[in-house]
């Protein structure tokens, strides 16, 4: 299978590059499935129903979220009913929505998408390792599912890399999100799991991780907030990861960073 994971979409610039590029990438890269991290899509904070629909119409199959899952109040209307929307699995029990979902692709393949959130330099949550372990113990790669993706939304590179090794051989890919800068460590672990510490963001990189520079700079230099964070609106880069797997085993055969447009050096 060929799966594209697009990193955190930040604001309008990020949305536009995803909506423009995903339809052509589905064809040119012969994609079976497209996952987008949409937790910063609405002005940098959360996502709305209108934005989820615009992603689905462009060919996105699944939207994962993160620490900003519930920033937009209106998302509560669809968090439980939209079965393609995934928030971290290790939120407290009873939190609306789901932390994992199974999809059938057009070729009839089964794909399980799991998202968990890290706890290092993040809000305290339930143990992401225990939550992912339970899911992987009940969902076997190769027999039950053709592809299993684990997205760890986390700040610490160490926590993400540990999750990669924790899932090695049990997931097709472990990808990181939340940092908004792509890491240069795409690799396949010995057990066959593809891994990259962070997918980067889909957004304007002439910014401070997607936000217009002035306010973050003011806070770093003066420590006095002078306004709100607002997304940078310049040319955006679509930044993601392409993973290919063996149809028999579900394990990875290749992992390629994808960067298109905007200010980052392109890969395609
Ligand atoms: Fe985040």
Coordinates of C-alpha atoms and ligand atoms in Angstrom, one line a residue:
X1 CA 0.0 0.0 0.0
X2 CA 1.0 3.6 -0.5
X3 CA 0.0 6.0 2.2
X4 CA 0.7 9.8 2.5
X5 CA 0.8 11.4 5.9
X6 CA 0.6 15.3 5.7
X7 CA 2.0 17.1 8.7
X8 CA 0.1 19.7 10.8
X9 CA -1.8 22.0 8.5
X10 CA -1.4 25.6 9.8
X11 CA -4.0 28.2 8.9
X12 CA -5.2 29.2 5.4
X13 CA -1.9 28.8 3.6
X14 CA -1.6 25.3 4.9
X15 CA -5.1 24.4 4.0
X16 CA -4.8 25.8 0.5
X17 CA -1.6 23.8 -0.3
X18 CA -3.2 20.6 0.9
X19 CA -6.4 21.1 -0.9
X20 CA -4.6 22.0 -4.1
X21 CA -1.9 19.3 -4.1
X22 CA -3.7 16.2 -2.6
X23 CA -5.8 15.5 -5.7
X24 CA -2.8 15.4 -8.0
X25 CA -0.6 13.5 -5.5
X26 CA -3.3 10.8 -5.2
X27 CA -2.8 10.2 -8.9
X28 CA 0.9 10.9 -9.4
X29 CA 2.0 8.9 -6.3
X30 CA -0.7 6.2 -6.8
X31 CA -1.9 6.7 -3.2
X32 CA -4.2 4.3 -1.5
X33 CA -4.8 6.5 1.5
X34 CA -4.2 10.1 2.7
X35 CA -4.0 11.2 6.3
X36 CA -3.8 14.8 7.3
X37 CA -3.0 16.3 10.7
X38 CA -5.6 19.1 11.0
X39 CA -5.3 20.3 14.5
X40 CA -4.0 23.7 13.6
X41 CA -6.1 24.2 10.4
X42 CA -8.5 26.8 11.8
X43 CA -6.3 29.9 12.3
X44 CA -3.7 27.7 14.0
X45 CA -6.1 26.4 16.7
X46 CA -8.3 23.4 16.1
X47 CA -10.5 22.6 13.2
X48 CA -14.1 23.3 12.1
X49 CA -16.6 21.1 10.3
X50 CA -16.3 23.2 7.2
X51 CA -12.6 22.6 7.0
X52 CA -12.9 18.9 7.6
X53 CA -15.3 18.8 4.6
X54 CA -12.9 20.7 2.4
X55 CA -10.2 18.2 3.2
X56 CA -12.4 15.2 2.5
X57 CA -13.6 16.8 -0.8
X58 CA -9.9 17.1 -1.9
X59 CA -9.3 13.4 -1.3
X60 CA -8.2 13.3 2.3
X61 CA -9.4 10.0 3.9
X62 CA -8.7 10.6 7.6
X63 CA -7.9 13.7 9.8
X64 CA -5.9 13.3 12.9
X65 CA -5.7 16.0 15.6
X66 CA -3.7 16.6 18.8
X67 CA -3.5 18.9 21.8
X68 CA -5.7 21.5 19.9
X69 CA -8.4 18.9 19.1
X70 CA -11.1 20.8 21.0
X71 CA -10.0 24.4 20.5
X72 CA -13.0 25.2 18.2
X73 CA -16.2 24.7 20.2
X74 CA -18.2 23.8 17.2
X75 CA -16.1 20.7 16.7
X76 CA -18.1 19.0 19.5
X77 CA -21.0 18.8 17.0
X78 CA -19.0 16.3 14.9
X79 CA -16.3 14.9 17.1
X80 CA -18.3 11.8 17.9
X81 CA -20.3 11.4 14.7
X82 CA -17.4 12.0 12.2
X83 CA -15.8 8.5 12.0
X84 CA -12.9 9.9 9.9
X85 CA -11.8 12.3 12.6
X86 CA -9.3 11.0 15.2
X87 CA -8.1 12.7 18.4
X88 CA -5.5 11.3 20.7
X89 CA -6.4 7.9 22.2
X90 CA -5.0 8.6 25.7
X91 CA -7.5 11.4 26.6
X92 CA -9.5 10.6 29.7
X93 CA -12.2 8.0 29.4
X94 CA -15.5 9.5 28.3
X95 CA -13.8 12.2 26.1
X96 CA -15.9 12.6 22.9
X97 CA -14.5 11.1 19.7
X98 CA -12.2 8.2 19.0
X99 CA -8.5 7.6 19.2
X100 CA -8.3 5.0 16.4
X101 CA -10.4 4.0 13.4
X102 CA -10.4 1.3 10.7
X103 CA -10.9 2.2 7.1
X104 CA -11.3 0.2 3.9
X105 CA -9.5 1.5 0.9
X106 CA -10.8 1.5 -2.7
X107 CA -8.7 -1.7 -3.3
X108 CA -10.4 -3.3 -0.3
X109 CA -7.4 -3.1 2.0
X110 CA -7.9 -2.6 5.7
X111 CA -6.0 0.3 7.4
X112 CA -6.0 1.2 11.1
X113 CA -5.0 4.7 12.1
X114 CA -4.1 5.4 15.7
X115 CA -3.2 8.7 17.3
X116 CA -1.7 9.1 20.8
X117 CA -0.3 12.2 22.5
X118 CA 3.1 12.4 24.3
X119 CA 3.4 13.5 27.9
X120 CA 6.9 15.1 27.9
X121 CA 6.5 18.9 27.9
X122 CA 2.8 18.4 27.1
X123 CA -0.4 18.3 29.2
X124 CA -0.6 15.3 31.5
X125 CA -2.6 12.5 29.9
X126 CA -2.9 8.7 30.3
X127 CA 0.1 6.6 29.3
X128 CA 0.4 6.7 25.4
X129 CA 2.5 3.5 25.4
X130 CA -0.1 1.5 27.3
X131 CA -2.9 2.8 25.1
X132 CA -1.1 2.0 21.8
X133 CA 0.0 -1.4 23.2
X134 CA -3.6 -2.3 23.9
X135 CA -4.7 -1.4 20.4
X136 CA -1.8 -3.2 18.7
X137 CA -2.4 -6.3 20.8
X138 CA -5.9 -6.4 19.5
X139 CA -5.1 -5.5 15.9
X140 CA -2.6 -7.6 14.1
X141 CA -0.7 -6.3 11.1
X142 CA -0.7 -8.7 8.1
X143 CA -3.6 -10.8 9.3
X144 CA -6.3 -8.3 10.5
X145 CA -5.0 -5.1 8.8
X146 CA -2.9 -4.4 5.7
X147 CA -1.6 -1.1 7.1
X148 CA -1.3 0.3 10.7
X149 CA -0.2 3.8 11.2
X150 CA 0.6 5.3 14.6
X151 CA 0.8 9.1 14.9
X152 CA 2.5 10.3 18.1
X153 CA 1.7 13.9 18.7
X154 CA 4.5 15.0 20.9
X155 CA 7.1 17.6 21.8
X156 CA 10.0 15.4 22.8
X157 CA 12.0 13.6 20.0
X158 CA 13.0 11.0 22.5
X159 CA 9.4 10.1 23.3
X160 CA 8.6 9.7 19.6
X161 CA 11.6 7.6 18.9
X162 CA 10.8 5.4 21.8
X163 CA 7.3 4.9 20.5
X164 CA 8.8 4.0 17.1
X165 CA 10.8 1.2 18.6
X166 CA 7.9 0.2 20.9
X167 CA 5.8 -0.5 17.8
X168 CA 8.6 -1.9 15.6
X169 CA 7.2 -5.0 13.7
X170 CA 3.7 -4.3 14.9
X171 CA 2.9 -1.2 12.9
X172 CA 3.6 -0.3 9.3
X173 CA 4.7 3.2 10.3
X174 CA 5.1 5.4 13.3
X175 CA 5.2 9.1 12.5
X176 CA 5.5 12.1 14.7
X177 CA 3.6 15.4 14.6
X178 CA 3.3 18.6 16.6
X179 CA 6.8 20.0 16.2
X180 CA 6.0 21.7 12.9
X181 CA 9.6 21.1 11.5
X182 CA 10.4 18.0 9.5
X183 CA 13.1 15.8 10.9
X184 CA 15.8 14.2 8.6
X185 CA 15.6 10.7 10.2
X186 CA 13.2 8.8 7.9
X187 CA 14.2 5.1 8.2
X188 CA 12.9 1.6 8.5
X189 CA 13.5 -0.1 11.9
X190 CA 14.8 -3.7 12.0
X191 CA 11.3 -5.1 12.6
X192 CA 10.0 -3.4 9.4
X193 CA 8.3 -0.3 10.8
X194 CA 8.8 2.9 8.9
X195 CA 9.6 5.9 11.2
X196 CA 10.2 9.7 11.1
X197 CA 10.3 11.7 14.3
X198 CA 8.3 14.6 12.8
X199 CA 6.5 15.0 9.5
X200 CA 6.8 18.8 9.7
X201 CA 3.9 21.2 8.9
X202 CA 1.9 22.1 5.9
X203 CA 2.2 25.9 6.1
X204 CA 4.4 29.0 5.5
X205 CA 7.9 28.3 6.8
X206 CA 8.8 32.0 6.8
X207 CA 7.3 32.1 10.3
X208 CA 7.8 30.8 13.8
X209 CA 6.4 27.3 13.4
X210 CA 3.6 28.6 11.2
X211 CA 2.7 31.8 13.1
X212 CA 3.5 35.3 12.0
X213 CA 6.9 36.2 13.4
X214 CA 6.2 39.4 15.3
X215 CA 4.3 38.1 18.3
X216 CA 6.5 35.1 19.0
X217 CA 9.6 37.3 18.7
X218 CA 8.1 39.8 21.1
X219 CA 7.3 37.1 23.7
X220 CA 10.8 35.6 23.4
X221 CA 12.6 39.0 23.6
X222 CA 10.3 40.9 26.0
X223 CA 8.2 38.3 27.8
X224 CA 5.2 40.6 27.4
X225 CA 2.4 39.3 25.2
X226 CA 1.3 42.0 22.7
X227 CA -1.4 40.3 20.8
X228 CA -2.6 37.0 19.5
X229 CA -0.7 34.4 17.5
X230 CA -1.9 34.5 13.9
X231 CA -0.9 32.1 11.1
X232 CA 1.7 33.3 8.5
X233 CA 0.0 33.7 5.1
X234 CA 2.9 33.4 2.7
X235 CA 3.6 30.5 0.3
X236 CA 3.1 27.2 2.0
X237 CA 5.0 24.0 1.8
X238 CA 3.1 20.7 1.8
X239 CA 5.2 18.6 4.1
X240 CA 4.6 15.0 4.7
X241 CA 5.8 11.4 4.5
X242 CA 5.1 8.8 1.9
X243 CA 5.2 5.2 3.2
X244 CA 5.0 2.1 1.0
X245 CA 4.4 -1.4 2.4
X246 CA 4.5 -5.0 1.4
X247 CA 0.9 -6.2 0.7
X248 CA 1.6 -9.6 2.3
X249 CA 3.1 -8.5 5.6
X250 CA 2.0 -4.9 6.0
X251 CA 5.6 -4.0 6.9
X252 CA 7.3 -1.0 5.3
X253 CA 9.4 -1.3 2.1
X254 CA 10.1 2.5 1.8
X255 CA 9.7 5.8 3.5
X256 CA 10.2 9.1 1.7
X257 CA 9.9 12.7 3.1
X258 CA 7.7 14.8 0.8
X259 CA 8.1 18.6 0.5
X260 CA 6.4 20.6 -2.2
X261 CA 6.2 24.3 -2.7
X262 CA 6.8 27.2 -0.4
X263 CA 10.2 27.9 1.2
X264 CA 11.6 24.5 2.0
X265 CA 13.9 22.6 -0.4
X266 CA 11.6 20.4 -2.4
X267 CA 12.0 16.6 -2.5
X268 CA 9.9 15.9 -5.6
Ligands
LIG1 FE1 0.1 20.1 18.4

